[in-house]
mmCIF file of C-alpha atoms in Angstrom:
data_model
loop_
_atom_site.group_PDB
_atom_site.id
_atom_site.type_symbol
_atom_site.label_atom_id
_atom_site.label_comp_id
_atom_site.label_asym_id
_atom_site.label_seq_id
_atom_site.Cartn_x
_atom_site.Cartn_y
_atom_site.Cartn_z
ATOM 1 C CA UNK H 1 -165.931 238.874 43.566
ATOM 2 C CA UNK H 2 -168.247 239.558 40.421
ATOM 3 C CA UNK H 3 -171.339 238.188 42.604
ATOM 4 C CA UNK H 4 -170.585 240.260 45.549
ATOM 5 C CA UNK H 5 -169.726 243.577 43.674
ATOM 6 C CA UNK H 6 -173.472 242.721 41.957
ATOM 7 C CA UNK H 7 -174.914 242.158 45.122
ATOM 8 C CA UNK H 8 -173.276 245.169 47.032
ATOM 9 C CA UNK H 9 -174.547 247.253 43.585
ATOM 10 C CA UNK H 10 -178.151 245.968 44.137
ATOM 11 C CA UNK H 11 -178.333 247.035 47.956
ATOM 12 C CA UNK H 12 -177.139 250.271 47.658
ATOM 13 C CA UNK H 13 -179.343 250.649 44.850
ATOM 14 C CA UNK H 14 -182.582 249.811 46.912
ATOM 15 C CA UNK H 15 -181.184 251.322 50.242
ATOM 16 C CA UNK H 16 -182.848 254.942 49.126
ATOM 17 C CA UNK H 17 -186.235 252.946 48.149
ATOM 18 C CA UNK H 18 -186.077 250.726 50.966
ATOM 19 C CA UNK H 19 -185.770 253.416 53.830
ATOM 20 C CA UNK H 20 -188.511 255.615 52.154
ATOM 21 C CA UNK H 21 -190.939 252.373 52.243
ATOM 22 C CA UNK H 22 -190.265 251.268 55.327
ATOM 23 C CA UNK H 23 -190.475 254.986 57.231
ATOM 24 C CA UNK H 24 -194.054 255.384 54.961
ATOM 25 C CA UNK H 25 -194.995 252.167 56.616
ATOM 26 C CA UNK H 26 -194.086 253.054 60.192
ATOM 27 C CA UNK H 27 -195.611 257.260 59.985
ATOM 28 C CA UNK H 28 -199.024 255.098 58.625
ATOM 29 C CA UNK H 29 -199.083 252.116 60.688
ATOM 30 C CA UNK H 30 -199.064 249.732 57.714
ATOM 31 C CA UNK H 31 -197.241 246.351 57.021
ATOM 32 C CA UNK H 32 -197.653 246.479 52.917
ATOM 33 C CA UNK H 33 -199.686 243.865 51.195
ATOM 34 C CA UNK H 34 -197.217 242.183 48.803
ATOM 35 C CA UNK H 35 -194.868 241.655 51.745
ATOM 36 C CA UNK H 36 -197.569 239.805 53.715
ATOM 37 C CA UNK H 37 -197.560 236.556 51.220
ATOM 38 C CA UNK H 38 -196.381 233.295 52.284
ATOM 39 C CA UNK H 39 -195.005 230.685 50.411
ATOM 40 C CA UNK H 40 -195.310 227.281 52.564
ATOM 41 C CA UNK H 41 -193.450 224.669 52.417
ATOM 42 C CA UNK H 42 -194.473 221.503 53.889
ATOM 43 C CA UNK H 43 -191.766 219.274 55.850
ATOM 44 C CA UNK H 44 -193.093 215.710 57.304
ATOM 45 C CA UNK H 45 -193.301 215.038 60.953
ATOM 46 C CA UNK H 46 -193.168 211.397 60.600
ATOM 47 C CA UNK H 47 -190.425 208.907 60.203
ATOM 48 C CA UNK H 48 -189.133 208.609 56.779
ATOM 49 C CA UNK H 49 -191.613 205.495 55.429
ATOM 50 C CA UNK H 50 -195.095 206.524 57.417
ATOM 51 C CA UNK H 51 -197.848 207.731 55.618
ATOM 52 C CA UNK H 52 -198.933 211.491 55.803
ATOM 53 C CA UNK H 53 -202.615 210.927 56.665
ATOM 54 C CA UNK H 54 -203.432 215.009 57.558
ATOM 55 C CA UNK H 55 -201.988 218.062 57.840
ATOM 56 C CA UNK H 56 -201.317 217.171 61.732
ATOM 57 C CA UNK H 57 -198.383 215.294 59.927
ATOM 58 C CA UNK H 58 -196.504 218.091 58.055
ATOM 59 C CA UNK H 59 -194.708 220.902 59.939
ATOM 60 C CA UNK H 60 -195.978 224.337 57.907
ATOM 61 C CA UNK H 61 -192.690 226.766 57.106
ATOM 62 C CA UNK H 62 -193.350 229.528 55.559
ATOM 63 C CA UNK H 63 -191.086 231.737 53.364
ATOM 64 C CA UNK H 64 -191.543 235.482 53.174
ATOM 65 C CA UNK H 65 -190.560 238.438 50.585
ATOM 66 C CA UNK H 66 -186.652 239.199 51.165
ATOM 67 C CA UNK H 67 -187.998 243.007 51.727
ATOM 68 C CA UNK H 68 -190.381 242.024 54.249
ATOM 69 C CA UNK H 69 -187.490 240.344 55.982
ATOM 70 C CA UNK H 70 -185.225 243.653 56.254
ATOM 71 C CA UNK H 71 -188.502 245.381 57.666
ATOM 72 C CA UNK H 72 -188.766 242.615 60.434
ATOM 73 C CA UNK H 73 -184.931 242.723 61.167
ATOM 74 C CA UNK H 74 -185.839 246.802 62.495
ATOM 75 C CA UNK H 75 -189.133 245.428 64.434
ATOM 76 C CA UNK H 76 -187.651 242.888 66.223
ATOM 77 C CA UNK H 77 -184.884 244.782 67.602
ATOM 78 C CA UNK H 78 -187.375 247.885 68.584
ATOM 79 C CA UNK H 79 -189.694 245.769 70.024
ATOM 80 C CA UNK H 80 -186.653 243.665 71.754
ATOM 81 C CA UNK H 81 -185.680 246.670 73.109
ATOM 82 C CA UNK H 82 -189.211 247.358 74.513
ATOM 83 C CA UNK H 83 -189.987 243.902 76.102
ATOM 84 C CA UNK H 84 -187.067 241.900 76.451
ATOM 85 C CA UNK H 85 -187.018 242.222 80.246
ATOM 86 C CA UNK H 86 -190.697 241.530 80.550
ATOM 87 C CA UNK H 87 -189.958 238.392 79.168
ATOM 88 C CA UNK H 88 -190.044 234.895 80.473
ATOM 89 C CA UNK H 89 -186.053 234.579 81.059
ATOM 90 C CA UNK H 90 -186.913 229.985 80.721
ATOM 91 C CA UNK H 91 -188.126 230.612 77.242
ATOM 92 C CA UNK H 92 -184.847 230.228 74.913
ATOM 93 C CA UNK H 93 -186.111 231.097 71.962
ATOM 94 C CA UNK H 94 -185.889 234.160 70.163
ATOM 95 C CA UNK H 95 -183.485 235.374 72.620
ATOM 96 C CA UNK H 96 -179.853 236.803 71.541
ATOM 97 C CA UNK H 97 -177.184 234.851 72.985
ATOM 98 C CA UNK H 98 -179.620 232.218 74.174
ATOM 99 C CA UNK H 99 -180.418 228.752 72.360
ATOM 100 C CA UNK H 100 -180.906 224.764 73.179
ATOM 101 C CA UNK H 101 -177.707 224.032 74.601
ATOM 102 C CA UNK H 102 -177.681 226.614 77.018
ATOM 103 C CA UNK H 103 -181.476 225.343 78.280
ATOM 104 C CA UNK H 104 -179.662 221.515 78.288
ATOM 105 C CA UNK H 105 -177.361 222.941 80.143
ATOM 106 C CA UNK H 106 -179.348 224.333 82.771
ATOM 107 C CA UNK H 107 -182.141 221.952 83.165
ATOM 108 C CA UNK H 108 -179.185 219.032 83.853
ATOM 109 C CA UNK H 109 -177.815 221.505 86.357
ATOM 110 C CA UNK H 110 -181.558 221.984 88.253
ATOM 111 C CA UNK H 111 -182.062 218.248 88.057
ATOM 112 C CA UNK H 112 -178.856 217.353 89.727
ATOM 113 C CA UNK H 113 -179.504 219.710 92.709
ATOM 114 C CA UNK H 114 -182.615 218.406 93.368
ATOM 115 C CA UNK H 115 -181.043 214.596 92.976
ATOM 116 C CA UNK H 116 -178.138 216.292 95.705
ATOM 117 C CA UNK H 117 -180.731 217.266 98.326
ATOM 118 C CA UNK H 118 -180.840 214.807 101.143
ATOM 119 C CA UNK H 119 -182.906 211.841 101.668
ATOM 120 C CA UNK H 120 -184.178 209.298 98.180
ATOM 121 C CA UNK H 121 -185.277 211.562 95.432
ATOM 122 C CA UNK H 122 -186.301 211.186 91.467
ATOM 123 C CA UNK H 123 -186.734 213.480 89.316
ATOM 124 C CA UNK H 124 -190.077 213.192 86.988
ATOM 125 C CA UNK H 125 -189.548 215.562 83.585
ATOM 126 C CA UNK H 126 -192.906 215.981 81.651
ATOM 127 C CA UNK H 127 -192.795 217.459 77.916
ATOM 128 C CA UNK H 128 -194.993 219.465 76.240
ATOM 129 C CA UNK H 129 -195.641 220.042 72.272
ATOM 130 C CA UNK H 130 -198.323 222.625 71.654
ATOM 131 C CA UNK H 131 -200.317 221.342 68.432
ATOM 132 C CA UNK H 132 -200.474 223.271 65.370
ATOM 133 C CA UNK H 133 -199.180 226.756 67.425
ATOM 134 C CA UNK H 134 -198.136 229.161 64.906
ATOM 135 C CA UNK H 135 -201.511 228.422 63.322
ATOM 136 C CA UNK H 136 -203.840 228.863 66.179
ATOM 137 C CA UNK H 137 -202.143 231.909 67.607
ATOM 138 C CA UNK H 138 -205.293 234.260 68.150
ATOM 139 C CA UNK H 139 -203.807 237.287 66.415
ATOM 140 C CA UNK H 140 -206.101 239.674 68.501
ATOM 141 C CA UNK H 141 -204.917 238.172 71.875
ATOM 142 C CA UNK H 142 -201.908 238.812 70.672
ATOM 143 C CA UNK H 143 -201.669 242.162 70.040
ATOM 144 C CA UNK H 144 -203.375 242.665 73.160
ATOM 145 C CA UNK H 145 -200.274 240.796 74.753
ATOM 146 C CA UNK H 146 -198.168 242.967 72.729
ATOM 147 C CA UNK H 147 -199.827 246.386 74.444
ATOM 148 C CA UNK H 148 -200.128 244.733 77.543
ATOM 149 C CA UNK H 149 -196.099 243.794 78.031
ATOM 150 C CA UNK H 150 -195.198 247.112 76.749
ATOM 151 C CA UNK H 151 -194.598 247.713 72.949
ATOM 152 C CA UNK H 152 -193.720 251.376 72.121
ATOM 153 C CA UNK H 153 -197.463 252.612 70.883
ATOM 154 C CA UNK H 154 -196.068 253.256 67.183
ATOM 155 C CA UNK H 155 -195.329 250.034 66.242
ATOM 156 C CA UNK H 156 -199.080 248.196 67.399
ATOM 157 C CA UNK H 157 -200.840 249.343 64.147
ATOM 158 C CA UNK H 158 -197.382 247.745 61.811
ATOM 159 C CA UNK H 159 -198.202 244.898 63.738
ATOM 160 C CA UNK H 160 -201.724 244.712 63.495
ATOM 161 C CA UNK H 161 -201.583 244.991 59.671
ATOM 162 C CA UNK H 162 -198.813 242.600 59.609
ATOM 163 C CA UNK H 163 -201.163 240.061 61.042
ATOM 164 C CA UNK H 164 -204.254 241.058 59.053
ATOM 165 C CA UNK H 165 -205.151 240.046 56.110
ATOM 166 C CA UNK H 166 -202.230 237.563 55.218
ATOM 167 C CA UNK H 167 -202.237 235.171 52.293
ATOM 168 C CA UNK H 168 -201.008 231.938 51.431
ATOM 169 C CA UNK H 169 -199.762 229.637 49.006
ATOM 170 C CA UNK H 170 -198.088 226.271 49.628
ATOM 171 C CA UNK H 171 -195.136 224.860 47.337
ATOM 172 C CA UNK H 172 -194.352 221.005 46.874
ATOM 173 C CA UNK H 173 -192.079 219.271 44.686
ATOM 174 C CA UNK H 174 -191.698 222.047 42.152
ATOM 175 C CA UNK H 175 -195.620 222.762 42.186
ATOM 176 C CA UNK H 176 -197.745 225.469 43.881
ATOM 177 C CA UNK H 177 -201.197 226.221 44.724
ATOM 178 C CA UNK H 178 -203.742 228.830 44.476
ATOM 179 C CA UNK H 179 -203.343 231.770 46.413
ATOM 180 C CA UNK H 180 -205.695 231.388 50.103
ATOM 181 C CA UNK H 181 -206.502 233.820 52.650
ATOM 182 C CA UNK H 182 -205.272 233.339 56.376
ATOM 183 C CA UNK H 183 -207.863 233.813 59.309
ATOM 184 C CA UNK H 184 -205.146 233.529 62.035
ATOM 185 C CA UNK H 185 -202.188 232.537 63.294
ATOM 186 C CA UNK H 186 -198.638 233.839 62.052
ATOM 187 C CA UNK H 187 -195.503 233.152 59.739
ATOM 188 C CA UNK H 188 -193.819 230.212 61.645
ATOM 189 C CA UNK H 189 -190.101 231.067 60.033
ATOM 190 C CA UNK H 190 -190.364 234.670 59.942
ATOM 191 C CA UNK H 191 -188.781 237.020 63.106
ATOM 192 C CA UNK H 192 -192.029 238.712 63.962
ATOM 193 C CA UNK H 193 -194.147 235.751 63.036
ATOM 194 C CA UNK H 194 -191.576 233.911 66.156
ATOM 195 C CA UNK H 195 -191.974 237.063 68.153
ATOM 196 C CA UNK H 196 -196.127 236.870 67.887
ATOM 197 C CA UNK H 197 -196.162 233.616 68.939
ATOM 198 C CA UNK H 198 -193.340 233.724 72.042
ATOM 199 C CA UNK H 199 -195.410 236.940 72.890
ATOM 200 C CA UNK H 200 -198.605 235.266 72.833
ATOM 201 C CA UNK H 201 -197.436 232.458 74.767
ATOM 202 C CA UNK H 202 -195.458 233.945 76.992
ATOM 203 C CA UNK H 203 -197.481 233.162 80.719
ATOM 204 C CA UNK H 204 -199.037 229.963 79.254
ATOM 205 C CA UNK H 205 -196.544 228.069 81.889
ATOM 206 C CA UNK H 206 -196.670 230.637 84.864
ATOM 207 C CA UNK H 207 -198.279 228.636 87.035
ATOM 208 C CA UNK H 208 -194.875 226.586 87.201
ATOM 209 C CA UNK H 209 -192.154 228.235 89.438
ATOM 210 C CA UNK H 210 -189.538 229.527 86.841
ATOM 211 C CA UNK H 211 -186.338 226.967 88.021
ATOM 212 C CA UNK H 212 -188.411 223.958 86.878
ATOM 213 C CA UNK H 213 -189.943 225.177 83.919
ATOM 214 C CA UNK H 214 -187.902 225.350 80.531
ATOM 215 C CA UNK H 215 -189.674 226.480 77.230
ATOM 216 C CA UNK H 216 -187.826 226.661 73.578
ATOM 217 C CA UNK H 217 -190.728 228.092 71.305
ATOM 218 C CA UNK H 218 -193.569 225.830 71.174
ATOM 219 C CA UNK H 219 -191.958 222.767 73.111
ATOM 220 C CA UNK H 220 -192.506 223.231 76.935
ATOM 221 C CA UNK H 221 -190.570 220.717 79.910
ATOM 222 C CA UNK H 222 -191.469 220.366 83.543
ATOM 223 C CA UNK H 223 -189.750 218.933 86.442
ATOM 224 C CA UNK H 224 -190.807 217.852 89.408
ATOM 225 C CA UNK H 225 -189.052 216.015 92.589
ATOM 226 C CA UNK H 226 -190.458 212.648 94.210
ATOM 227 C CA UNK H 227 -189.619 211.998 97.407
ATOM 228 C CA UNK H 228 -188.451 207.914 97.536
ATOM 229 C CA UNK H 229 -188.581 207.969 101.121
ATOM 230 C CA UNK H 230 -187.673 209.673 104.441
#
């Protein structure tokens, strides 16, 4: 009870602070500097045993200020409120009330109506990891993704300087690095580093008709029905 009295007495401390920060940051169109650090953490892609031969290996998560993080909670549900219906309803990421099972669930459902219809069929599923995503997210494309599906006009300048200028340092086993700048890409682990991306990708599969195309963040799978025979 001591800890949660403490924490409750820090919160309501900052709360005055916080709001006066974050509605500077929204009349100016700024996304302050100190909040746009990263601290990376590098988790293996291998098995446990391979060799990490380049940074192709290692998954990059980043961790970001804890103020930075009440800031984002406010953007993401403004700029959910401005695009959620424009986007793509097979991408189950990001969304509230939407997650893995639920895309399991209907991806098994699509397969076994096409395996119902008459006459030999298969079903062929094709998957899709998009290398290195969060880093090679073109942050101008993106904003101009951002405008383009609708984003209230007041928030594009937070989010420009949100993905300007961004630095990074990268923690392992109790040591860290030198501070480096970013040219690109976003936070992967942060809500409006996810948002960027799912924004930025959101018509990279539109050439697929929506019932057989299923997308959770980067990962993208396809289906597609063989006829056996007549």
């Amino acid at each position: 009870w001591l800890w949660l009295w403490l924490w409750l007495w820090l919160w309501l401390d900052l709360a005055e602070p916080m709001c006066n920060i974050i509605n500077s940051c929204l009349r100016d169109g700024r996304f302050p500097s100190l909040w746009k650090r990263e601290w990376v953490t590098p988790v293996p892609k291998p098995k446990q045993g391979q060799e990490l031969k380049t940074c192709d290996d290692v998954r990059k998560v980043a961790s970001t200020s804890d103020y930075a993080k009440v800031f984002e909670l406010f953007l993401r549900k403004w700029i959910t409120e401005d695009i959620g219906h424009n986007m793509d309803k097979n991408q189950f990421a990001g969304r509230k009330g939407a997650g893995t099972e639920h895309m399991l669930v209907l991806m098994q459902d699509r397969i076994l109506g096409l395996l119902d219809r008459p006459g030999m069929n298969a079903v062929i599923k094709a998957s899709v990891d998009w290398a290195l995503a969060f880093s090679r997210t073109d942050p101008t494309k993106t904003i101009a993704k951002f405008v383009k599906m609708g984003v209230r006009a007041s928030l594009i300048n937070v989010l420009i300087d949100f993905l300007e200028d961004r630095k990074m340092s990268v923690k392992y086993n109790s040591e860290e690095s030198k501070l480096y700048s970013l040219i690109g890409g976003g936070p992967q682990g942060s809500w409006t580093g996810q948002q960027a991306y799912l924004v930025a990708s959101d018509d990279n599969a539109s050439h697929i008709s929506q019932e057989d195309r299923y997308k959770f963040c980067d990962d993208l799978s396809i289906l597609e029905i063989i006829m056996l025979a007549d």
